[in-house]
């Protein structure tokens, strides 16, 4: 049996969660799907699925093979499109992911413009506050904030953002402005758990990184809700500079302890390594890259963080 056919059937079973679902998707009979998976497992010398009469789960071997299998079929699809001369007409479906707040601030408006420019491409946008495994979850591109671990992903730098603390002018007028990180212990802190997972605020003290343990008055797992609480005068909250740029410029929020901020965090477009890049992905990178860079620069305007003492 054709090896690429086996790979295609394997991916379909993994995504459908059943042999019957894969058979319907590929317009094959269930026995044909069973034979393809059996042939693949014989060739690999290992099970890719654990099967019972009621359930089907992918094995560790299957999980590792799935990412490589998707890359193989992706490269083949790209090669075929290039051979047919489709490099000038991107088409197909793209899946893009970013954090919820960044997606709302910068990604969403840009995607709409991209769809107008490339009518043969469709896009799924996944706004998730977790790190997505691009290969295993079938995602083409991610926007990531923070230092990237070593991996085979390709990264394109878009800019930087800062971690900052903000409060409303009314709160600071009533409770005073902290002069040092230790002063936060005497203030109402609104902890966005994404930036204060251990109830600590990490900062820079001289040339060293340090942290101060806090007892937040309020903990929220949503950045926008934490920012809204700060605007209402309920306390000081940690955030990323792009999230509050408009509020700072409008005077609704004021940065505090700016000279104790950590170094800026990079913002990157990342995508899986491949021998051939799909035209739809190249088109998105070329379109989105400069626009997201410009959006980050606009969000940073007026929210510059001074150098640490």
Backbone as CSV, one residue per row, in Angstrom:
resi,resn,N_x,N_y,N_z,CA_x,CA_y,CA_z,C_x,C_y,C_z
1,UNK,0.849,-1.199,0.000,0.000,0.000,0.000,0.884,1.249,0.000
2,UNK,0.463,2.317,-0.706,1.228,3.540,-0.831,1.502,4.168,0.533
3,UNK,2.787,4.517,0.768,3.150,5.047,2.092,2.485,6.389,2.362
4,UNK,2.391,7.261,1.363,1.732,8.547,1.570,0.247,8.351,1.867
5,UNK,-0.346,7.349,1.251,-1.747,7.045,1.554,-1.891,6.644,3.018
6,UNK,-0.964,5.828,3.508,-1.008,5.436,4.918,-0.893,6.654,5.827
7,UNK,0.000,7.566,5.474,0.183,8.781,6.276,-1.094,9.623,6.258
8,UNK,-1.699,9.756,5.092,-2.931,10.535,4.982,-4.041,9.921,5.833
9,UNK,-4.145,8.608,5.798,-5.165,7.924,6.600,-4.868,8.094,8.084
10,UNK,-3.610,7.971,8.478,-3.220,8.143,9.883,-3.617,9.521,10.402
11,UNK,-3.326,10.567,9.635,-3.676,11.927,10.058,-5.187,12.072,10.167
12,UNK,-5.908,11.518,9.211,-7.370,11.620,9.243,-7.943,10.930,10.469
13,UNK,-7.416,9.759,10.836,-7.894,9.060,12.034,-7.587,9.881,13.281
14,UNK,-6.358,10.431,13.359,-5.970,11.228,14.524,-6.865,12.445,14.683
15,UNK,-7.215,13.098,13.585,-8.029,14.308,13.657,-9.506,13.993,13.864
16,UNK,-9.977,12.889,13.277,-11.391,12.530,13.425,-11.663,11.828,14.743
17,UNK,-10.632,11.189,15.316,-10.814,10.486,16.580,-11.440,9.120,16.441
18,UNK,-11.589,8.653,15.204,-12.168,7.329,14.987,-11.847,6.858,13.579
19,UNK,-11.871,5.524,13.407,-11.666,4.973,12.077,-12.853,5.304,11.169
20,UNK,-14.057,5.243,11.729,-15.254,5.522,10.929,-15.268,6.965,10.446
21,UNK,-14.882,7.894,11.342,-14.845,9.304,10.950,-13.823,9.552,9.855
22,UNK,-12.656,8.908,9.953,-11.636,9.049,8.915,-12.127,8.468,7.596
23,UNK,-12.825,7.340,7.667,-13.351,6.721,6.444,-14.321,7.665,5.733
24,UNK,-15.202,8.311,6.501,-16.144,9.253,5.884,-15.409,10.441,5.270
25,UNK,-14.401,10.959,5.987,-13.669,12.125,5.495,-12.935,11.803,4.194
26,UNK,-12.356,10.617,4.102,-11.543,10.244,2.944,-12.331,9.487,1.883
27,UNK,-13.626,9.262,2.139,-14.471,8.504,1.206,-13.889,7.104,0.967
28,UNK,-13.498,6.459,2.059,-12.997,5.090,2.026,-13.923,4.197,2.845
29,UNK,-13.773,2.917,2.667,-14.510,1.980,3.515,-13.766,1.814,4.832
30,UNK,-14.456,1.536,5.937,-13.767,1.297,7.212,-12.691,0.213,7.124
31,UNK,-12.916,-0.901,6.417,-11.835,-1.890,6.312,-10.580,-1.343,5.634
32,UNK,-10.756,-0.439,4.654,-9.594,0.149,3.983,-8.788,0.997,4.957
33,UNK,-9.479,1.728,5.829,-8.782,2.526,6.849,-8.044,1.599,7.804
34,UNK,-8.683,0.538,8.225,-8.047,-0.417,9.143,-6.794,-1.018,8.518
35,UNK,-6.858,-1.375,7.230,-5.697,-1.958,6.556,-4.551,-0.954,6.459
36,UNK,-4.878,0.306,6.191,-3.830,1.332,6.068,-3.113,1.537,7.399
37,UNK,-3.854,1.603,8.500,-3.232,1.792,9.815,-2.430,0.563,10.197
38,UNK,-2.943,-0.619,9.892,-2.202,-1.849,10.198,-0.893,-1.893,9.425
39,UNK,-0.919,-1.491,8.146,0.305,-1.479,7.345,1.309,-0.478,7.896
40,UNK,0.824,0.695,8.326,1.709,1.706,8.905,2.350,1.187,10.187
41,UNK,1.560,0.575,11.053,2.084,0.058,12.316,3.080,-1.085,12.073
42,UNK,2.819,-1.913,11.072,3.778,-2.971,10.747,5.106,-2.366,10.300
43,UNK,5.037,-1.327,9.503,6.261,-0.713,8.994,7.028,0.003,10.103
44,UNK,6.301,0.660,11.022,6.954,1.373,12.127,7.384,0.433,13.245
45,UNK,6.767,-0.736,13.305,7.070,-1.664,14.383,6.521,-1.214,15.718
46,UNK,5.457,-0.431,15.696,4.869,0.081,16.942,3.426,0.483,16.678
47,UNK,2.625,0.471,17.750,1.239,0.925,17.650,1.184,2.449,17.599
48,UNK,0.357,2.994,16.722,0.127,4.442,16.700,-1.194,4.798,17.378
49,UNK,-2.073,3.813,17.548,-3.329,4.027,18.260,-3.573,2.855,19.214
50,UNK,-4.146,3.172,20.370,-4.667,2.144,21.264,-6.154,2.048,21.019
51,UNK,-6.634,0.841,20.673,-8.018,0.691,20.270,-8.741,-0.286,21.185
52,UNK,-9.929,0.112,21.608,-10.845,-0.802,22.293,-12.176,-0.739,21.544
53,UNK,-13.145,-1.507,22.008,-14.450,-1.478,21.345,-15.160,-0.146,21.537
54,UNK,-14.732,0.644,22.539,-15.423,1.907,22.837,-14.579,3.153,22.646
55,UNK,-13.281,3.019,22.501,-12.453,4.229,22.432,-11.236,4.012,21.556
56,UNK,-10.668,5.139,21.125,-9.428,5.138,20.356,-8.577,6.299,20.841
57,UNK,-7.354,6.017,21.244,-6.445,7.057,21.698,-5.116,6.906,20.983
58,UNK,-4.486,8.028,20.715,-3.195,8.000,20.041,-2.100,7.676,21.051
59,UNK,-1.117,6.890,20.648,-0.017,6.505,21.538,1.073,7.577,21.520
60,UNK,2.067,7.431,22.398,3.197,8.358,22.391,3.928,8.313,21.057
61,UNK,4.094,7.104,20.512,4.727,6.973,19.191,3.893,7.695,18.141
62,UNK,2.581,7.528,18.221,1.697,8.196,17.277,1.769,9.709,17.379
63,UNK,1.832,10.222,18.613,1.939,11.674,18.815,3.201,12.216,18.160
64,UNK,4.324,11.508,18.356,5.581,11.975,17.762,5.536,11.898,16.238
65,UNK,4.910,10.865,15.728,4.851,10.683,14.283,3.891,11.674,13.632
66,UNK,2.882,12.119,14.362,1.850,12.979,13.794,2.422,14.294,13.278
67,UNK,3.312,14.921,14.072,3.889,16.187,13.633,4.676,16.034,12.344
68,UNK,5.511,14.993,12.276,6.298,14.753,11.067,5.392,14.431,9.886
69,UNK,4.341,13.666,10.137,3.424,13.307,9.063,2.750,14.539,8.478
70,UNK,2.329,15.460,9.345,1.698,16.688,8.844,2.675,17.519,8.025
71,UNK,3.936,17.575,8.456,4.924,18.335,7.687,5.131,17.721,6.312
72,UNK,5.201,16.394,6.246,5.404,15.718,4.960,4.283,16.060,3.992
73,UNK,3.035,15.919,4.439,1.916,16.219,3.549,1.852,17.702,3.209
74,UNK,2.227,18.559,4.176,2.250,19.995,3.906,3.272,20.348,2.845
75,UNK,4.467,19.756,2.937,5.496,19.995,1.927,5.054,19.496,0.556
76,UNK,4.399,18.334,0.511,3.931,17.793,-0.754,2.881,18.705,-1.375
77,UNK,1.964,19.197,-0.539,0.928,20.101,-1.035,1.549,21.362,-1.611
78,UNK,2.551,21.916,-0.908,3.214,23.123,-1.383,3.939,22.868,-2.688
79,UNK,4.642,21.744,-2.784,5.369,21.411,-4.001,4.427,21.290,-5.191
80,UNK,3.275,20.658,-4.965,2.310,20.509,-6.052,1.766,21.856,-6.499
81,UNK,1.496,22.731,-5.528,0.973,24.054,-5.885,2.004,24.863,-6.661
82,UNK,3.277,24.776,-6.240,4.313,25.498,-6.956,4.470,24.957,-8.371
83,UNK,4.387,23.636,-8.507,4.509,23.028,-9.833,3.371,23.466,-10.746
84,UNK,2.197,23.743,-10.168,1.047,24.176,-10.959,1.019,25.687,-11.153
85,UNK,2.052,26.380,-10.662,2.148,27.816,-10.880,1.263,28.642,-9.995
86,UNK,0.967,28.148,-8.785,0.050,28.876,-7.903,0.768,29.799,-6.938
87,UNK,2.083,29.985,-7.107,2.807,30.821,-6.153,2.328,32.261,-6.199
88,UNK,1.755,32.711,-7.307,1.289,34.086,-7.406,-0.164,34.236,-6.958
89,UNK,-0.817,33.134,-6.637,-2.215,33.196,-6.211,-2.399,32.357,-4.962
90,UNK,-2.031,32.896,-3.795,-2.182,32.119,-2.553,-3.622,31.690,-2.351
91,UNK,-3.790,30.457,-1.904,-5.131,29.970,-1.628,-5.064,28.899,-0.556
92,UNK,-6.219,28.582,0.008,-6.272,27.564,1.050,-6.638,28.168,2.389
93,UNK,-6.462,27.388,3.439,-6.872,27.797,4.787,-5.667,27.954,5.695
94,UNK,-5.632,29.056,6.449,-4.585,29.328,7.430,-5.189,29.344,8.823
95,UNK,-4.447,28.803,9.786,-4.837,28.905,11.187,-3.760,29.681,11.926
96,UNK,-4.169,30.755,12.587,-3.256,31.669,13.269,-3.669,31.769,14.732
97,UNK,-2.691,31.807,15.639,-3.016,31.931,17.060,-2.223,33.058,17.703
98,UNK,-2.809,33.645,18.735,-2.174,34.707,19.520,-2.863,34.755,20.871
99,UNK,-2.283,35.503,21.801,-2.947,35.686,23.089,-4.225,36.491,22.882
100,UNK,-5.137,36.366,23.839,-6.438,37.018,23.699,-6.291,38.525,23.565
101,UNK,-5.519,39.142,24.439,-5.428,40.603,24.419,-4.684,41.118,23.202
102,UNK,-3.601,40.430,22.801,-2.880,40.893,21.614,-3.741,40.699,20.373
103,UNK,-4.455,39.596,20.321,-5.326,39.372,19.177,-6.373,40.457,19.032
104,UNK,-6.951,40.853,20.156,-7.963,41.911,20.107,-7.346,43.255,19.731
105,UNK,-6.136,43.520,20.236,-5.512,44.827,20.037,-4.973,45.028,18.626
106,UNK,-4.342,43.992,18.073,-3.600,44.199,16.831,-3.894,43.195,15.734
107,UNK,-4.181,41.949,16.096,-4.304,40.918,15.070,-5.635,40.979,14.330
108,UNK,-6.730,41.114,15.081,-8.050,41.063,14.470,-8.248,42.038,13.319
109,UNK,-7.991,43.339,13.526,-8.189,44.293,12.426,-7.323,43.986,11.210
110,UNK,-6.098,43.504,11.433,-5.191,43.234,10.323,-5.655,42.047,9.489
111,UNK,-6.217,41.014,10.143,-6.671,39.828,9.418,-7.783,40.191,8.431
112,UNK,-8.668,41.070,8.833,-9.729,41.502,7.919,-9.175,42.109,6.645
113,UNK,-8.143,42.925,6.772,-7.512,43.535,5.592,-6.822,42.479,4.732
114,UNK,-6.218,41.482,5.392,-5.548,40.405,4.652,-6.551,39.630,3.804
115,UNK,-7.726,39.346,4.346,-8.739,38.596,3.610,-9.224,39.371,2.387
116,UNK,-9.299,40.679,2.496,-9.678,41.497,1.336,-8.606,41.421,0.257
117,UNK,-7.335,41.450,0.681,-6.230,41.418,-0.274,-6.044,40.048,-0.909
118,UNK,-6.464,38.974,-0.197,-6.257,37.613,-0.692,-7.585,36.849,-0.603
119,UNK,-8.469,37.049,-1.566,-9.813,36.480,-1.494,-9.861,34.963,-1.591
120,UNK,-8.761,34.306,-2.001,-8.775,32.845,-2.123,-8.232,32.160,-0.864
121,UNK,-7.938,32.950,0.164,-7.438,32.406,1.428,-8.493,32.623,2.506
122,UNK,-8.719,31.606,3.339,-9.571,31.740,4.516,-8.700,31.580,5.763
123,UNK,-9.143,32.149,6.873,-8.319,32.194,8.088,-9.146,31.819,9.308
124,UNK,-8.572,30.977,10.159,-9.102,30.742,11.508,-8.172,31.423,12.495
125,UNK,-8.720,32.244,13.379,-7.935,32.938,14.401,-8.270,32.321,15.755
126,UNK,-7.258,31.781,16.423,-7.430,31.185,17.746,-6.790,32.107,18.775
127,UNK,-7.598,32.757,19.595,-7.090,33.628,20.647,-7.078,32.826,21.946
128,UNK,-5.881,32.447,22.369,-5.725,31.542,23.511,-4.575,32.030,24.387
129,UNK,-4.785,32.026,25.690,-3.718,32.406,26.621,-2.947,31.169,27.064
130,UNK,-2.471,30.415,26.107,-1.594,29.277,26.358,-0.697,29.090,25.148
131,UNK,0.388,28.369,25.332,1.305,28.103,24.231,0.777,26.919,23.435
132,UNK,0.492,27.152,22.171,-0.053,26.119,21.288,1.098,25.368,20.623
133,UNK,1.006,24.052,20.601,1.964,23.251,19.839,1.541,23.322,18.373
134,UNK,2.268,24.106,17.588,1.835,24.387,16.227,1.717,23.126,15.387
135,UNK,2.710,22.255,15.486,2.723,21.063,14.640,1.626,20.098,15.055
136,UNK,1.542,19.798,16.353,0.577,18.807,16.815,-0.858,19.284,16.671
137,UNK,-1.084,20.597,16.774,-2.447,21.111,16.720,-2.815,21.675,15.349
138,UNK,-1.921,21.504,14.372,-2.232,21.905,13.008,-2.380,23.401,12.822
139,UNK,-1.567,24.196,13.550,-1.617,25.651,13.450,-0.458,26.133,12.582
140,UNK,-0.738,27.052,11.672,0.275,27.507,10.723,1.209,28.553,11.303
141,UNK,0.708,29.409,12.188,1.471,30.587,12.600,1.007,31.039,13.974
142,UNK,1.952,31.517,14.784,1.606,32.050,16.112,2.317,33.377,16.325
143,UNK,1.703,34.228,17.130,2.363,35.448,17.612,2.648,35.217,19.081
144,UNK,3.926,35.255,19.441,4.326,34.925,20.804,5.080,36.079,21.437
145,UNK,4.740,36.319,22.712,5.369,37.377,23.498,6.250,36.721,24.540
146,UNK,7.525,37.111,24.589,8.455,36.536,25.549,9.593,35.825,24.847
147,UNK,10.605,35.471,25.633,11.744,34.752,25.082,11.305,33.378,24.597
148,UNK,11.824,32.974,23.450,11.436,31.703,22.861,12.401,30.606,23.267
149,UNK,11.891,29.432,23.624,12.782,28.305,23.916,13.403,27.786,22.633
150,UNK,14.458,27.007,22.774,15.070,26.389,21.605,14.072,25.443,20.953
151,UNK,13.898,25.575,19.654,12.983,24.704,18.934,13.300,24.802,17.449
152,UNK,12.571,24.037,16.653,12.753,24.091,15.207,11.798,25.088,14.560
153,UNK,11.146,25.908,15.364,10.273,26.932,14.809,11.105,28.088,14.255
154,UNK,10.602,28.689,13.191,11.223,29.882,12.619,10.578,31.102,13.264
155,UNK,11.384,32.086,13.634,10.871,33.275,14.314,11.213,34.540,13.530
156,UNK,10.251,35.460,13.425,10.438,36.767,12.810,10.074,37.833,13.840
157,UNK,11.059,38.654,14.221,10.839,39.660,15.267,9.914,40.780,14.784
158,UNK,8.949,41.107,15.627,8.023,42.190,15.337,8.306,43.440,16.160
159,UNK,8.831,43.256,17.362,9.064,44.387,18.248,9.190,43.905,19.675
160,UNK,8.924,44.790,20.614,9.029,44.437,22.031,7.879,45.069,22.814
161,UNK,7.630,44.510,23.997,6.686,45.090,24.947,7.330,45.051,26.332
162,UNK,6.775,45.831,27.249,7.293,45.880,28.621,6.241,45.403,29.609
163,UNK,6.712,44.798,30.693,5.844,44.555,31.840,5.842,45.817,32.687
164,UNK,4.685,46.331,32.978,4.603,47.546,33.791,3.489,47.400,34.820
165,UNK,3.529,48.261,35.820,2.466,48.373,36.814,1.703,49.660,36.550
166,UNK,0.379,49.601,36.672,-0.445,50.782,36.433,-1.512,50.903,37.513
167,UNK,-1.959,52.130,37.706,-3.067,52.419,38.626,-3.778,53.661,38.117
168,UNK,-4.989,53.884,38.594,-5.718,55.084,38.179,-5.186,56.300,38.926
169,UNK,-5.294,57.489,38.340,-4.882,58.707,39.054,-5.638,58.875,40.373
170,UNK,-6.904,58.471,40.393,-7.711,58.604,41.616,-7.166,57.710,42.728
171,UNK,-6.786,56.482,42.370,-6.235,55.583,43.389,-4.941,56.163,43.956
172,UNK,-4.054,56.636,43.088,-2.762,57.161,43.549,-2.942,58.430,44.371
173,UNK,-3.937,59.251,44.015,-4.190,60.466,44.792,-4.654,60.127,46.203
174,UNK,-5.394,59.050,46.326,-5.931,58.668,47.632,-4.934,57.861,48.466
175,UNK,-4.140,57.016,47.816,-3.290,56.076,48.556,-1.800,56.348,48.404
176,UNK,-1.430,57.294,47.560,-0.021,57.584,47.355,0.589,56.703,46.264
177,UNK,1.759,57.127,45.795,2.458,56.404,44.731,3.627,55.637,45.327
178,UNK,3.729,54.329,45.073,4.868,53.573,45.618,6.182,54.070,45.032
179,UNK,7.191,54.190,45.909,8.504,54.655,45.466,9.476,53.510,45.228
180,UNK,9.196,52.348,45.796,10.053,51.172,45.656,9.169,49.933,45.613
181,UNK,9.647,48.841,45.020,8.828,47.634,44.938,8.284,47.164,46.281
182,UNK,9.071,47.299,47.353,8.604,46.857,48.668,7.363,47.621,49.117
183,UNK,7.167,48.847,48.609,5.994,49.638,48.982,4.691,49.004,48.504
184,UNK,4.778,48.111,47.524,3.568,47.470,47.013,2.858,46.659,48.092
185,UNK,3.604,46.232,49.111,2.987,45.460,50.188,1.943,46.271,50.955
186,UNK,2.017,47.588,50.830,1.083,48.463,51.547,-0.022,48.988,50.627
187,UNK,-0.114,48.410,49.428,-1.129,48.853,48.473,-2.065,47.708,48.109
188,UNK,-3.229,48.069,47.584,-4.162,47.084,47.043,-3.637,46.650,45.674
189,UNK,-3.276,45.406,45.560,-2.732,44.878,44.305,-3.793,44.008,43.630
190,UNK,-3.997,44.271,42.353,-4.882,43.447,41.531,-3.981,42.524,40.726
191,UNK,-3.978,41.260,41.051,-3.043,40.324,40.430,-3.671,39.682,39.201
192,UNK,-3.163,40.047,38.019,-3.483,39.282,36.813,-2.593,38.050,36.857
193,UNK,-3.210,36.880,36.997,-2.438,35.667,37.270,-1.483,35.294,36.147
194,UNK,-1.756,35.771,34.922,-0.839,35.494,33.824,0.519,36.142,33.999
195,UNK,0.584,37.234,34.767,1.844,37.930,35.014,2.308,37.817,36.460
196,UNK,1.442,37.331,37.356,1.819,37.131,38.756,1.371,35.757,39.217
197,UNK,1.875,34.688,38.574,1.372,33.339,38.906,1.673,32.901,40.326
198,UNK,2.730,33.424,40.928,3.113,33.021,42.288,2.927,34.145,43.303
199,UNK,2.059,35.075,42.954,1.829,36.243,43.818,3.126,37.010,44.078
200,UNK,3.957,37.076,43.062,5.208,37.834,43.145,5.287,38.795,41.961
201,UNK,5.867,39.962,42.229,6.135,40.903,41.135,7.637,40.918,40.894
202,UNK,8.025,40.458,39.720,9.433,40.445,39.344,9.816,41.810,38.809
203,UNK,10.984,42.292,39.241,11.428,43.627,38.850,12.943,43.649,38.784
204,UNK,13.477,44.798,38.428,14.918,44.957,38.370,15.366,45.856,39.509
205,UNK,16.354,45.382,40.248,16.945,46.145,41.341,18.413,46.370,40.988
206,UNK,18.741,47.585,40.573,20.087,47.827,40.057,20.258,47.077,38.751
207,UNK,21.251,46.215,38.694,21.491,45.408,37.498,20.983,43.984,37.657
208,UNK,20.266,43.695,38.739,19.824,42.337,39.015,18.306,42.239,38.970
209,UNK,17.833,41.050,38.619,16.402,40.772,38.711,16.074,40.382,40.146
210,UNK,14.937,40.820,40.613,14.508,40.504,41.976,12.998,40.317,41.955
211,UNK,12.438,39.975,43.083,10.989,39.820,43.181,10.529,40.241,44.561
212,UNK,9.276,40.669,44.635,8.682,41.027,45.911,7.402,40.205,46.066
213,UNK,7.283,39.508,47.201,6.093,38.701,47.470,4.951,39.612,47.916
214,UNK,3.762,39.373,47.367,2.630,40.239,47.645,1.422,39.412,48.080
215,UNK,0.475,40.091,48.708,-0.800,39.469,49.094,-1.903,40.249,48.381
216,UNK,-2.237,39.878,47.150,-3.196,40.651,46.354,-4.562,40.754,47.022
217,UNK,-5.184,41.910,46.887,-6.567,42.073,47.331,-7.515,41.372,46.376
218,UNK,-7.092,41.271,45.112,-7.950,40.698,44.074,-7.076,39.947,43.074
219,UNK,-7.480,38.732,42.724,-6.789,37.954,41.696,-7.759,37.695,40.547
220,UNK,-7.278,37.919,39.320,-8.117,37.755,38.135,-7.296,37.044,37.066
221,UNK,-7.909,36.089,36.383,-7.172,35.365,35.344,-7.383,35.960,33.958
222,UNK,-7.985,37.131,33.882,-8.217,37.814,32.614,-7.600,39.201,32.665
223,UNK,-6.724,39.501,31.708,-6.002,40.771,31.736,-6.931,41.967,31.609
224,UNK,-7.912,41.888,30.720,-8.812,43.021,30.514,-9.615,43.321,31.775
225,UNK,-10.079,42.282,32.471,-10.824,42.491,33.709,-9.956,43.133,34.780
226,UNK,-8.682,42.721,34.861,-7.771,43.328,35.833,-7.533,44.797,35.513
227,UNK,-7.371,45.110,34.237,-7.172,46.507,33.833,-8.415,47.335,34.135
228,UNK,-9.591,46.783,33.860,-10.837,47.506,34.156,-10.949,47.803,35.651
229,UNK,-10.552,46.843,36.492,-10.599,47.065,37.936,-9.655,48.184,38.339
230,UNK,-8.478,48.236,37.701,-7.534,49.318,38.013,-8.100,50.667,37.587
231,UNK,-8.742,50.733,36.432,-9.347,51.990,35.973,-10.400,52.471,36.963
232,UNK,-11.105,51.534,37.585,-12.137,51.893,38.570,-11.554,52.290,39.923
233,UNK,-10.224,52.269,40.036,-9.585,52.724,41.270,-9.446,51.671,42.336
234,UNK,-9.501,50.386,41.945,-9.462,49.314,42.938,-8.048,48.891,43.325
235,UNK,-7.028,49.417,42.641,-5.667,49.082,43.030,-4.679,49.186,41.893
236,UNK,-3.496,48.607,42.127,-2.392,48.603,41.162,-2.335,47.215,40.520
237,UNK,-2.178,47.176,39.200,-2.151,45.878,38.519,-0.968,45.772,37.574
238,UNK,-0.401,44.572,37.438,0.644,44.343,36.441,0.025,44.111,35.069
239,UNK,0.689,44.562,34.043,0.181,44.406,32.695,1.331,44.499,31.710
240,UNK,1.051,44.288,30.458,2.024,44.526,29.394,1.699,45.854,28.735
241,UNK,2.738,46.559,28.334,2.567,47.945,27.882,1.546,48.093,26.766
242,UNK,1.498,47.160,25.812,0.576,47.329,24.686,-0.883,47.257,25.135
243,UNK,-1.148,46.559,26.258,-2.523,46.391,26.717,-3.130,47.690,27.225
244,UNK,-2.289,48.610,27.708,-2.808,49.801,28.384,-2.355,51.099,27.731
245,UNK,-1.759,51.009,26.540,-1.235,52.220,25.895,-2.320,53.283,25.736
246,UNK,-3.492,52.878,25.235,-4.565,53.842,25.038,-5.066,54.429,26.343
247,UNK,-5.158,53.608,27.390,-5.618,54.103,28.692,-4.627,55.098,29.288
248,UNK,-3.335,54.849,29.094,-2.316,55.767,29.621,-2.374,57.100,28.879
249,UNK,-2.482,57.030,27.548,-2.540,58.273,26.773,-3.806,59.075,27.105
250,UNK,-4.892,58.363,27.434,-6.145,59.047,27.771,-6.189,59.523,29.212
251,UNK,-5.175,59.163,30.022,-5.140,59.602,31.408,-5.934,58.740,32.361
252,UNK,-6.468,57.614,31.882,-7.236,56.743,32.771,-6.333,55.917,33.683
253,UNK,-5.096,55.675,33.252,-4.133,54.911,34.038,-2.789,55.619,34.024
254,UNK,-2.013,55.369,35.066,-0.681,55.969,35.213,0.321,54.862,35.521
255,UNK,1.441,54.786,34.806,2.470,53.794,35.152,3.139,54.148,36.478
256,UNK,3.501,53.134,37.249,4.242,53.338,38.504,5.478,52.441,38.502
257,UNK,6.477,52.824,39.294,7.715,52.051,39.448,8.371,51.733,38.102
258,UNK,8.360,52.697,37.194,8.895,52.445,35.858,10.404,52.190,35.849
259,UNK,11.131,52.757,36.798,12.582,52.565,36.805,12.977,51.189,37.338
260,UNK,11.994,50.399,37.740,12.285,49.050,38.244,11.792,47.967,37.284
261,UNK,11.450,48.359,36.082,10.906,47.372,35.145,11.991,46.423,34.642
262,UNK,11.578,45.220,34.284,12.491,44.256,33.668,12.767,44.645,32.220
263,UNK,13.787,44.067,31.602,14.055,44.362,30.187,12.845,44.035,29.325
264,UNK,12.745,44.681,28.164,11.585,44.429,27.298,11.538,42.986,26.821
265,UNK,10.323,42.533,26.528,10.114,41.182,26.028,9.886,41.211,24.523
266,UNK,10.492,40.287,23.799,10.315,40.289,22.344,8.934,39.794,21.937
267,UNK,8.492,40.249,20.787,7.261,39.761,20.164,7.656,39.188,18.809
268,UNK,7.305,37.933,18.561,7.719,37.248,17.337,6.552,36.582,16.629
269,UNK,6.641,36.551,15.305,5.841,35.641,14.507,6.610,34.332,14.426
270,UNK,5.993,33.212,14.746,6.687,31.935,14.676,5.872,30.955,13.852
271,UNK,6.582,30.090,13.127,5.917,29.097,12.294,6.839,27.901,12.128
272,UNK,6.287,26.723,11.828,7.112,25.528,11.741,8.093,25.578,10.581
273,UNK,9.246,24.981,10.799,10.243,24.869,9.746,9.726,23.929,8.659
274,UNK,9.967,24.290,7.407,9.559,23.447,6.286,10.500,23.694,5.119
275,UNK,10.695,22.671,4.329,11.582,22.827,3.168,10.970,23.766,2.142
276,UNK,9.668,23.739,2.012,8.961,24.609,1.085,7.884,25.358,1.857
277,UNK,7.806,26.668,1.674,6.794,27.461,2.368,5.564,27.589,1.492
278,UNK,4.417,27.299,2.065,3.163,27.420,1.331,2.940,28.876,0.919
279,UNK,2.454,29.109,-0.302,2.209,30.487,-0.742,1.278,31.261,0.190
280,UNK,0.268,30.586,0.758,-0.658,31.273,1.659,0.068,31.774,2.908
281,UNK,1.043,30.996,3.415,1.798,31.417,4.591,2.747,32.548,4.239
282,UNK,3.411,32.444,3.098,4.300,33.528,2.663,3.522,34.818,2.493
283,UNK,2.337,34.726,1.899,1.518,35.921,1.709,1.144,36.548,3.048
284,UNK,0.789,35.706,4.032,0.410,36.243,5.339,1.604,36.890,6.029
285,UNK,2.771,36.251,5.968,3.963,36.832,6.587,4.302,38.179,5.964
286,UNK,4.255,38.241,4.647,4.587,39.494,3.957,3.578,40.588,4.271
287,UNK,2.311,40.197,4.437,1.263,41.181,4.713,1.255,41.584,6.176
288,UNK,1.325,40.586,7.056,1.143,40.847,8.488,2.382,41.443,9.138
289,UNK,3.579,41.002,8.723,4.802,41.424,9.397,4.920,42.932,9.566
290,UNK,4.957,43.705,8.481,5.121,45.159,8.625,3.953,45.837,9.333
291,UNK,2.749,45.309,9.152,1.579,45.928,9.792,1.581,45.692,11.301
292,UNK,1.969,44.490,11.724,2.039,44.232,13.159,3.196,44.995,13.800
293,UNK,4.312,45.137,13.081,5.410,45.968,13.580,4.937,47.398,13.808
294,UNK,4.207,47.919,12.832,3.698,49.291,12.949,2.704,49.414,14.097
295,UNK,1.845,48.387,14.255,0.863,48.423,15.345,1.549,48.419,16.696
296,UNK,2.597,47.601,16.852,3.341,47.578,18.111,4.009,48.920,18.381
297,UNK,4.573,49.522,17.335,5.211,50.834,17.508,4.199,51.891,17.918
298,UNK,2.998,51.840,17.313,1.954,52.804,17.683,1.509,52.597,19.125
299,UNK,1.389,51.339,19.544,0.958,51.051,20.911,2.011,51.483,21.920
300,UNK,3.299,51.471,21.506,4.372,51.851,22.430,4.528,53.361,22.536
301,UNK,4.006,54.100,21.571,4.185,55.554,21.559,3.567,56.178,22.802
302,UNK,4.353,56.922,23.515,3.875,57.574,24.728,3.866,56.679,25.949
303,UNK,4.311,55.420,25.794,4.339,54.501,26.928,5.771,54.003,27.105
304,UNK,6.735,54.834,26.737,8.140,54.436,26.852,8.495,54.224,28.311
305,UNK,9.297,53.212,28.558,9.727,52.883,29.926,11.151,53.363,30.116
306,UNK,11.416,54.230,31.102,12.770,54.716,31.305,13.707,53.604,31.752
307,UNK,15.014,53.825,31.558,16.002,52.827,31.970,15.999,52.681,33.478
308,UNK,16.253,51.435,33.904,16.286,51.148,35.345,17.448,51.875,35.999
309,UNK,17.270,52.145,37.268,18.340,52.806,38.013,19.502,51.882,38.264
